[in-house]
Amino acid sequence: MDEPTQSQINHLLQLESSDEFDQVRPRSEQGGLFCMYVPESRTSEALQYGSDVDIVAVHGLGGDPYRTWQHENGFNWLQRLHEELSGVRVYTFGYESGMAFSGGLKGLNDHARYLLYLIKRARPSYAEQKRKVVFVCHGMGGLLVKQALLLANNERGIFGSLQEAICGILFFSTPRAGARTQDYEAVLCQMADAIVFHTPAEKLMENFRTTLLESLRNIAEGLSELEDQFRKCVQGIHLSSFIEKSLLPDMSNMLVDEYSGRYGRLIPLLDHDHRQICKHPSFASPGMGNILSELRDIAQHKSAALAGSWVPALVIEPQDESAAVKTAASLRNEALLRAAATGNIRALERLIDKGADFNTSNSQSETALLLACQYGYADIALRLLDAGADVNGCDIRGKSPLHFASGRSDSELALRILNQGANPNLADKSSSTPLHCAAEYGNAAIVKHLLDHGANCFIRNSLDELPARIARKSHQLEAMRVLHSHAQNLNQESCLQLYHFEP
């Protein structure tokens, strides 16, 4: 995609003075970066919250630069965000999402580059370039934002200091690449079918539907690689995930749940489905309260993602020495959890050396070791194991570090956790053990390690499924053979009868 001309930029970035952003624009006017609000003056009140922050909203597949953020009562919280965050500038990016996501990785890259060009042109002066940038993105729009962040990081000669200005991303139901490409592919295609082709009339557009779904399948592996690169360049960036908690009509499960949509802080939005998660009736609604809280944290530099460098700066002078010690310790512990969740090994080592509690947990009862295993940071997990981290600490869902390690391909990490005393038969709230996880993801070596350390292959989950049954459903033949062989070696006829399947 060519760089936009100056006349196009002038048209796209003109400051709108009307209050009619809630009116649906013609399709020809829905492409570009539109300014929803720019403060008229810089008063002392403007310095309280949100000062020097540019918000850039990016809609997802099948979305719209205006209606994605607008409630049915006409309230568009982006258009009126300045009422709560004085001094903020708000932009919304419009683009042909069907073209962006049906054109393979090149289409995604082109649209991400175009977005960065427009943001750069909207910040021409030195003072404007010093303003912080916060992305707000819905669904697959988050994939475009992640690609834009990588481009800004890798092409600083073109985009200048823009990468340093990006300090926060709020994801609204954006899918995160999991351990297996086929799982991510399934999530993307399910989202496309539910969002873009959810009516019989739309499903008649068979040619475009086939092209889009095939493109999503083809780029799933590339998006998994994008996920890995994204994790490496988000140190110091505040990440929050707003997750849908209501089902779409005719859907049996969430398009993006708390497992597939977790980035940084996890914030469920009750009574919101995937299409409504960005639409709120007023600033007084509970969902908007959570969104404003995150934006204020970013504006005031209270992000835990700034783990390594911000701990000393965030310590507020308390009344007495004991309170000072307690405050500093609390900040170190919070920073340690953030370092583990974002893969910041240097910050984590520094915090451990400074006395951070490596067994501390967050509001979800997640320890640093559990977060490292959940997000696939083996080096972080091994460092925490060296420090003596608790291997059996479970989160509020009952999942242990071994559950997450067993659902990945790193058999060495799983074995290390087992050797340090992990219980292989810990069951989560769905009665699934680490062996169920390993069987589902086909990690035959991990299955064997678990069995060698006493895992019970006859424990059933809440769906009354044995690990072998899950392996068969997932077509994990090697894992099935290992489980079948182990059952035979037990030489217990009553147990073997439970394994009524052919390897």
Coordinates of C-alpha atoms in Angstrom, one line a residue:
M1 CA 0.0 0.0 0.0
D2 CA 1.5 3.4 -1.0
E3 CA 2.0 6.2 1.4
P4 CA -1.1 8.5 1.4
T5 CA -0.9 11.8 -0.4
Q6 CA -0.9 15.1 1.5
S7 CA -4.3 15.9 0.2
Q8 CA -5.7 12.6 1.4
I9 CA -4.1 13.2 4.8
N10 CA -5.5 16.7 5.0
H11 CA -8.9 15.4 4.3
L12 CA -8.7 12.4 6.7
L13 CA -7.2 14.4 9.5
Q14 CA -9.3 17.5 9.4
L15 CA -10.6 18.5 12.8
E16 CA -14.3 17.8 13.1
S17 CA -16.2 20.4 15.1
S18 CA -19.7 19.0 14.9
D19 CA -21.3 16.6 17.4
E20 CA -22.6 14.3 14.7
F21 CA -20.1 11.5 14.9
D22 CA -22.8 9.2 16.1
Q23 CA -24.4 9.5 12.6
V24 CA -23.4 6.7 10.3
R25 CA -21.0 8.0 7.6
P26 CA -21.2 7.0 3.9
R27 CA -18.9 4.1 3.2
S28 CA -16.7 6.4 1.1
E29 CA -16.0 8.4 4.3
Q30 CA -15.3 5.4 6.6
G31 CA -11.7 5.0 5.6
G32 CA -8.8 6.8 7.3
L33 CA -8.0 8.3 10.7
F34 CA -10.9 10.4 12.0
C35 CA -10.5 12.8 14.9
M36 CA -13.3 12.5 17.4
Y37 CA -12.1 15.1 19.8
V38 CA -9.2 17.5 20.3
P39 CA -9.1 19.8 23.4
E40 CA -9.6 23.5 22.7
S41 CA -7.3 24.6 25.5
R42 CA -4.8 23.4 28.0
T43 CA -6.2 24.4 31.4
S44 CA -5.0 23.3 34.8
E45 CA -8.0 20.9 34.9
A46 CA -6.7 19.2 31.8
L47 CA -3.6 18.1 33.7
Q48 CA -5.5 15.9 36.2
Y49 CA -6.2 12.9 34.0
G50 CA -5.4 12.0 30.4
S51 CA -3.2 15.0 29.7
D52 CA -0.9 14.4 26.7
V53 CA -2.6 11.1 25.6
D54 CA -3.7 10.3 22.1
I55 CA -6.3 7.5 22.0
V56 CA -6.5 5.5 18.7
A57 CA -9.4 3.1 18.3
V58 CA -9.3 0.3 15.8
H59 CA -12.4 -1.8 15.1
G60 CA -12.3 -5.4 14.2
L61 CA -13.6 -7.7 11.4
G62 CA -17.0 -6.5 10.1
G63 CA -16.7 -3.4 12.4
D64 CA -17.2 0.3 11.8
P65 CA -15.1 3.3 13.0
Y66 CA -18.2 4.8 14.7
R67 CA -20.8 2.1 15.4
T68 CA -18.4 -0.3 17.0
W69 CA -18.1 2.1 19.9
Q70 CA -21.7 3.4 20.0
H71 CA -24.5 2.1 22.2
E72 CA -28.0 1.7 20.7
N73 CA -29.1 4.8 22.7
G74 CA -26.6 6.9 20.7
F75 CA -24.0 7.2 23.4
N76 CA -20.5 7.0 21.9
W77 CA -18.0 6.8 24.7
L78 CA -15.0 7.6 22.5
Q79 CA -16.6 10.8 21.3
R80 CA -17.3 12.0 24.8
L81 CA -14.2 10.6 26.5
H82 CA -12.8 14.1 27.1
E83 CA -15.5 14.6 29.7
E84 CA -13.8 12.1 31.9
L85 CA -10.2 12.4 30.8
S86 CA -9.4 16.0 30.2
G87 CA -6.7 16.8 27.7
V88 CA -7.1 13.6 25.7
R89 CA -7.2 13.5 21.9
V90 CA -9.4 10.7 20.4
Y91 CA -9.0 9.2 16.9
T92 CA -10.8 6.3 15.3
F93 CA -9.3 4.3 12.4
G94 CA -11.6 3.2 9.6
Y95 CA -10.6 0.5 7.1
E96 CA -12.0 -2.2 4.9
S97 CA -11.6 -5.1 7.4
G98 CA -12.7 -7.7 4.9
M99 CA -9.8 -6.7 2.6
A100 CA -7.3 -6.5 5.5
F101 CA -8.1 -10.0 6.8
S102 CA -8.7 -11.7 3.4
G103 CA -5.5 -10.5 1.9
G104 CA -3.2 -12.7 3.9
L105 CA -0.3 -11.4 6.1
K106 CA 0.5 -8.9 3.4
G107 CA -2.9 -7.3 3.7
L108 CA -2.6 -7.1 7.4
N109 CA 0.9 -5.6 7.1
D110 CA -0.3 -3.0 4.6
H111 CA -3.2 -1.8 6.7
A112 CA -1.0 -1.7 9.8
R113 CA 1.6 0.4 8.0
Y114 CA -1.1 2.8 6.7
L115 CA -2.4 3.2 10.3
L116 CA 1.1 4.2 11.4
Y117 CA 1.5 6.7 8.6
L118 CA -1.8 8.4 9.6
I119 CA -0.8 8.5 13.3
K120 CA 2.6 10.0 12.4
R121 CA 1.0 12.7 10.2
A122 CA -1.5 13.5 13.0
R123 CA 1.5 14.3 15.3
P124 CA 3.7 16.6 13.2
S125 CA 5.2 18.9 15.9
Y126 CA 7.7 18.0 18.5
A127 CA 5.2 18.6 21.3
E128 CA 2.7 16.3 19.7
Q129 CA 5.3 13.6 19.2
K130 CA 5.9 13.6 23.0
R131 CA 2.3 12.7 23.6
K132 CA 1.6 9.2 24.7
V133 CA -0.4 6.8 22.4
V134 CA -2.9 4.3 23.6
F135 CA -4.6 1.8 21.3
V136 CA -8.2 0.7 22.0
C137 CA -9.0 -2.3 19.7
H138 CA -11.9 -4.7 19.2
G139 CA -11.6 -8.3 18.1
M140 CA -9.3 -8.9 15.2
G141 CA -8.5 -5.2 15.2
G142 CA -6.1 -6.2 17.9
L143 CA -4.1 -8.3 15.4
L144 CA -3.7 -5.2 13.2
V145 CA -2.5 -3.2 16.3
K146 CA 0.0 -5.9 17.2
Q147 CA 1.4 -5.8 13.6
A148 CA 1.6 -2.0 13.8
L149 CA 3.5 -2.2 17.0
L150 CA 6.1 -4.5 15.4
L151 CA 6.4 -2.2 12.4
A152 CA 6.9 0.8 14.7
N153 CA 9.6 -1.2 16.6
N154 CA 11.4 -2.5 13.5
E155 CA 11.2 0.5 11.3
R156 CA 12.1 3.4 13.6
G157 CA 13.9 5.2 10.7
I158 CA 10.4 5.6 9.1
F159 CA 8.2 6.0 12.1
G160 CA 10.6 7.9 14.4
S161 CA 9.7 8.0 18.1
L162 CA 6.2 6.6 17.6
Q163 CA 7.2 3.2 19.1
E164 CA 8.5 4.9 22.3
A165 CA 5.2 6.9 22.5
I166 CA 3.0 3.7 22.6
C167 CA 2.4 3.1 26.3
G168 CA -0.9 1.1 26.4
I169 CA -3.2 -1.3 24.6
L170 CA -6.7 -2.1 25.6
F171 CA -7.9 -5.3 23.9
F172 CA -11.6 -6.0 23.7
S173 CA -12.1 -9.7 22.9
T174 CA -9.0 -10.1 20.8
P175 CA -7.9 -13.7 20.4
R176 CA -4.5 -14.7 21.5
A177 CA -2.5 -17.4 19.7
G178 CA -2.5 -20.6 21.7
A179 CA -0.2 -23.6 21.9
R180 CA -1.6 -25.1 18.6
T181 CA -2.0 -23.3 15.3
Q182 CA -5.1 -25.4 14.5
D183 CA -6.8 -24.1 17.6
Y184 CA -6.1 -20.5 16.7
E185 CA -7.3 -21.1 13.2
A186 CA -10.6 -22.5 14.5
V187 CA -11.1 -19.4 16.7
L188 CA -10.5 -17.0 13.9
C189 CA -12.8 -18.8 11.5
Q190 CA -15.5 -19.1 14.1
M191 CA -15.2 -15.3 14.8
A192 CA -15.5 -14.5 11.1
D193 CA -18.6 -16.7 10.7
A194 CA -20.3 -15.4 13.8
I195 CA -19.6 -11.7 13.2
V196 CA -19.6 -11.2 9.5
F197 CA -21.9 -14.0 8.3
H198 CA -24.4 -14.3 11.1
T199 CA -27.6 -13.9 9.0
P200 CA -28.9 -16.2 6.2
A201 CA -28.6 -13.3 3.7
E202 CA -25.0 -12.7 4.5
K203 CA -24.1 -16.4 4.3
L204 CA -25.3 -16.3 0.7
M205 CA -22.0 -14.3 -0.1
E206 CA -20.4 -17.7 -0.4
N207 CA -17.5 -16.7 -2.6
F208 CA -16.3 -13.9 -0.3
R209 CA -16.9 -16.1 2.8
T210 CA -14.8 -18.9 1.3
T211 CA -12.0 -16.5 0.4
L212 CA -12.0 -14.9 3.9
L213 CA -12.1 -18.2 5.8
E214 CA -9.4 -19.7 3.7
S215 CA -7.2 -16.7 4.2
L216 CA -7.6 -16.9 8.0
R217 CA -6.7 -20.5 7.9
N218 CA -3.6 -19.8 5.8
I219 CA -2.4 -16.9 8.0
A220 CA -3.0 -18.7 11.4
E221 CA 0.5 -19.9 11.6
G222 CA 1.9 -16.5 10.7
L223 CA -0.2 -14.9 13.3
S224 CA 1.2 -17.4 15.9
E225 CA 4.6 -16.1 15.0
L226 CA 3.3 -12.5 15.2
E227 CA 2.2 -13.4 18.8
D228 CA 5.7 -14.5 19.7
Q229 CA 7.3 -11.4 18.3
F230 CA 4.7 -9.2 20.0
R231 CA 5.5 -10.6 23.4
K232 CA 9.2 -9.6 22.9
C233 CA 8.5 -5.9 22.3
V234 CA 5.8 -5.1 24.9
Q235 CA 8.0 -4.5 27.9
G236 CA 6.9 -1.2 29.5
I237 CA 3.5 -1.2 27.7
H238 CA 0.3 -1.5 29.7
L239 CA -1.9 -4.3 28.5
S240 CA -5.5 -4.9 29.5
S241 CA -8.0 -7.5 28.2
F242 CA -11.7 -6.9 28.4
I243 CA -13.5 -10.3 27.9
E244 CA -17.0 -11.0 26.9
K245 CA -19.1 -12.9 29.4
S246 CA -22.4 -13.4 27.5
L247 CA -23.0 -15.7 24.5
L248 CA -23.9 -14.5 21.1
P249 CA -27.3 -15.9 19.8
D250 CA -27.1 -19.4 18.5
M251 CA -23.6 -19.8 20.0
S252 CA -22.7 -22.6 22.6
N253 CA -19.5 -21.0 23.8
M254 CA -17.7 -17.6 23.9
L255 CA -15.9 -16.5 20.8
V256 CA -13.1 -15.2 23.0
D257 CA -13.0 -16.3 26.6
E258 CA -10.7 -15.7 29.6
Y259 CA -8.2 -18.2 28.3
S260 CA -8.0 -17.3 24.6
G261 CA -8.2 -13.6 25.1
R262 CA -5.8 -12.9 28.0
Y263 CA -3.3 -10.1 27.7
G264 CA -2.0 -8.5 30.8
R265 CA -4.8 -7.5 33.2
L266 CA -8.0 -9.6 32.7
I267 CA -11.3 -7.6 33.1
P268 CA -14.5 -9.5 32.4
L269 CA -17.4 -7.4 31.2
L270 CA -20.6 -9.0 32.5
D271 CA -23.7 -9.0 30.3
H272 CA -21.7 -8.1 27.2
D273 CA -21.3 -10.4 24.2
H274 CA -18.7 -10.1 21.5
R275 CA -20.6 -7.6 19.4
Q276 CA -21.7 -5.4 22.4
I277 CA -18.5 -5.4 24.4
C278 CA -17.4 -2.0 23.2
K279 CA -20.9 -0.4 23.5
H280 CA -21.9 1.2 26.8
P281 CA -25.0 3.2 27.6
S282 CA -23.3 5.9 29.7
F283 CA -20.2 6.6 31.7
A284 CA -22.1 5.5 34.8
S285 CA -22.3 1.9 33.6
P286 CA -20.1 -0.7 35.4
G287 CA -18.2 -1.6 32.2
M288 CA -17.3 2.0 31.5
G289 CA -16.0 2.4 35.1
N290 CA -13.5 -0.4 34.4
I291 CA -12.4 1.1 31.1
L292 CA -11.9 4.5 32.6
S293 CA -9.9 3.1 35.5
E294 CA -7.5 1.4 33.0
L295 CA -7.1 4.6 31.0
R296 CA -6.4 6.6 34.1
D297 CA -3.8 4.1 35.2
I298 CA -2.0 4.5 31.9
A299 CA -2.3 8.3 32.0
Q300 CA -0.8 8.4 35.5
H301 CA 1.9 5.9 34.8
K302 CA 0.5 3.3 37.2
S303 CA 0.9 0.4 34.8
A304 CA 2.4 -2.7 36.4
A305 CA 3.8 -3.5 32.9
L306 CA 6.5 -0.9 33.6
A307 CA 7.9 -3.4 36.1
G308 CA 11.7 -3.1 35.9
S309 CA 12.1 0.6 35.7
W310 CA 9.0 2.1 37.5
V311 CA 9.2 0.4 40.9
P312 CA 11.3 3.1 42.6
A313 CA 9.4 5.9 40.9
L314 CA 6.1 4.6 42.1
V315 CA 7.0 4.5 45.8
I316 CA 5.1 7.3 47.5
E317 CA 6.6 8.6 50.7
P318 CA 4.5 7.1 53.5
Q319 CA 3.9 8.2 57.1
D320 CA 6.4 5.8 58.8
E321 CA 9.2 3.4 58.0
S322 CA 7.2 0.2 58.4
A323 CA 4.6 1.5 55.9
A324 CA 7.4 2.4 53.5
V325 CA 8.8 -1.1 53.6
K326 CA 5.3 -2.6 53.1
T327 CA 4.6 -0.2 50.1
A328 CA 7.9 -1.0 48.4
A329 CA 7.5 -4.7 48.9
S330 CA 4.0 -4.6 47.5
L331 CA 5.2 -2.8 44.4
R332 CA 8.1 -5.2 43.9
N333 CA 5.7 -8.2 44.1
E334 CA 3.3 -6.6 41.6
A335 CA 6.2 -5.8 39.3
L336 CA 7.5 -9.4 39.6
L337 CA 4.1 -10.8 38.4
R338 CA 4.1 -8.4 35.5
A339 CA 7.7 -9.4 34.5
A340 CA 6.7 -13.0 34.6
A341 CA 3.6 -12.4 32.4
T342 CA 5.4 -10.4 29.8
G343 CA 8.7 -12.4 29.6
N344 CA 10.9 -9.7 31.1
I345 CA 13.7 -11.9 32.4
R346 CA 16.1 -9.1 33.3
A347 CA 13.4 -7.3 35.4
L348 CA 12.4 -10.5 37.1
E349 CA 16.0 -11.4 38.1
R350 CA 16.5 -7.9 39.4
L351 CA 13.3 -8.0 41.4
I352 CA 14.2 -11.4 42.9
D353 CA 17.6 -10.0 43.9
K354 CA 15.9 -7.1 45.6
G355 CA 13.8 -9.5 47.7
A356 CA 10.5 -9.7 45.8
D357 CA 8.3 -12.7 46.9
F358 CA 8.4 -15.1 44.0
N359 CA 5.4 -16.9 45.5
T360 CA 3.1 -13.9 45.6
S361 CA -0.1 -14.0 43.7
N362 CA -2.6 -11.6 42.0
S363 CA -6.3 -11.3 42.4
Q364 CA -6.8 -14.4 40.2
S365 CA -4.5 -16.4 42.6
E366 CA -1.9 -16.6 39.8
T367 CA 1.7 -16.9 40.9
A368 CA 4.7 -15.8 38.8
L369 CA 5.5 -19.4 38.0
L370 CA 2.0 -20.1 36.8
L371 CA 1.9 -17.0 34.6
A372 CA 5.3 -17.9 33.0
C373 CA 4.0 -21.4 32.2
Q374 CA 0.7 -20.1 31.0
Y375 CA 2.3 -17.6 28.5
G376 CA 5.1 -20.0 27.5
Y377 CA 8.1 -18.2 29.0
A378 CA 10.3 -21.2 29.8
D379 CA 13.3 -19.1 30.8
I380 CA 11.3 -17.2 33.3
A381 CA 9.8 -20.5 34.7
L382 CA 13.2 -22.1 35.0
R383 CA 14.6 -19.1 36.9
L384 CA 11.6 -19.2 39.3
L385 CA 12.1 -22.9 39.8
D386 CA 15.8 -22.2 40.6
A387 CA 14.6 -19.8 43.2
G388 CA 12.3 -22.4 44.8
A389 CA 8.9 -21.3 43.6
D390 CA 5.9 -23.3 44.7
V391 CA 5.1 -25.8 42.0
N392 CA 1.6 -26.6 43.3
G393 CA 0.1 -23.1 43.6
C394 CA -3.2 -23.0 41.8
D395 CA -5.2 -20.1 40.4
I396 CA -8.9 -19.6 41.1
R397 CA -9.8 -22.1 38.3
G398 CA -7.7 -24.7 40.1
K399 CA -5.1 -24.8 37.4
S400 CA -1.4 -25.4 38.4
P401 CA 1.8 -24.5 36.6
L402 CA 1.9 -28.2 35.5
H403 CA -1.5 -27.9 33.8
F404 CA -0.2 -25.1 31.6
A405 CA 3.3 -26.7 31.0
S406 CA 1.6 -29.9 30.0
G407 CA -0.4 -28.1 27.3
R408 CA 2.8 -27.0 25.6
S409 CA 5.6 -28.7 23.7
D410 CA 8.4 -28.1 26.3
S411 CA 8.8 -31.5 27.8
E412 CA 12.0 -30.4 29.6
L413 CA 10.1 -27.7 31.6
A414 CA 7.3 -30.1 32.5
L415 CA 9.8 -32.7 33.7
R416 CA 11.6 -30.1 35.8
I417 CA 8.4 -29.1 37.5
L418 CA 7.6 -32.7 38.2
N419 CA 11.1 -33.3 39.6
Q420 CA 10.6 -30.4 42.0
G421 CA 7.6 -32.1 43.5
A422 CA 4.5 -31.1 41.5
N423 CA 1.4 -33.2 42.1
P424 CA 0.6 -34.8 38.7
N425 CA -3.0 -35.6 39.9
L426 CA -4.1 -32.0 40.8
A427 CA -7.5 -31.5 39.3
D428 CA -8.9 -28.1 38.3
K429 CA -12.5 -27.0 38.7
S430 CA -13.4 -29.0 35.6
S431 CA -11.8 -32.1 37.1
S432 CA -9.1 -32.0 34.5
T433 CA -5.6 -33.1 35.5
P434 CA -2.3 -32.2 33.7
L435 CA -2.6 -35.6 32.0
H436 CA -5.8 -34.4 30.4
C437 CA -4.0 -31.3 29.1
A438 CA -1.1 -33.3 27.7
A439 CA -3.4 -35.8 26.0
E440 CA -5.4 -33.0 24.4
Y441 CA -2.3 -31.3 22.9
G442 CA -0.6 -34.5 21.9
N443 CA 2.6 -34.1 24.0
A444 CA 3.5 -37.8 24.1
A445 CA 6.8 -37.1 25.9
I446 CA 5.0 -35.1 28.6
V447 CA 2.3 -37.8 28.9
K448 CA 5.1 -40.3 29.6
H449 CA 6.8 -38.0 32.1
L450 CA 3.5 -37.6 34.0
L451 CA 2.8 -41.3 34.0
D452 CA 6.3 -42.0 35.2
H453 CA 5.7 -39.6 38.1
G454 CA 2.5 -41.2 39.3
A455 CA -0.2 -39.6 37.1
N456 CA -3.5 -41.6 37.3
C457 CA -4.7 -42.3 33.8
F458 CA -8.1 -43.3 35.0
I459 CA -9.2 -40.0 36.5
R460 CA -12.2 -38.6 34.6
N461 CA -12.9 -34.9 34.1
S462 CA -16.3 -33.2 34.6
L463 CA -17.4 -34.5 31.1
D464 CA -16.7 -38.0 32.3
E465 CA -13.7 -38.3 29.9
L466 CA -10.5 -40.2 30.5
P467 CA -7.2 -38.7 29.2
A468 CA -7.2 -41.4 26.5
R469 CA -10.6 -40.4 25.3
I470 CA -9.5 -36.8 24.9
A471 CA -6.4 -37.9 23.0
R472 CA -8.6 -39.9 20.6
K473 CA -11.0 -36.9 20.1
S474 CA -8.0 -34.7 19.3
H475 CA -6.5 -37.3 17.0
Q476 CA -3.3 -37.5 19.1
L477 CA -2.3 -41.1 18.2
E478 CA 1.1 -41.1 19.8
A479 CA -0.3 -39.9 23.1
M480 CA -3.0 -42.6 22.8
R481 CA -0.4 -45.3 22.4
V482 CA 1.5 -44.2 25.4
L483 CA -1.6 -44.2 27.6
H484 CA -2.8 -47.5 26.2
S485 CA 0.6 -49.1 26.8
H486 CA 0.7 -47.8 30.4
A487 CA -2.8 -49.2 31.1
Q488 CA -1.7 -52.6 29.8
N489 CA 1.5 -52.5 32.0
L490 CA -0.7 -52.0 35.0
N491 CA -2.1 -55.5 34.4
Q492 CA -5.4 -54.7 36.0
E493 CA -8.2 -56.2 34.1
S494 CA -10.8 -54.0 35.7
C495 CA -8.8 -50.9 34.8
L496 CA -8.2 -52.1 31.2
Q497 CA -11.9 -52.5 30.7
L498 CA -12.2 -48.7 31.1
Y499 CA -9.9 -48.2 28.1
H500 CA -12.4 -49.6 25.6
F501 CA -10.7 -48.1 22.5
E502 CA -8.3 -49.2 19.8
P503 CA -4.9 -47.5 19.8

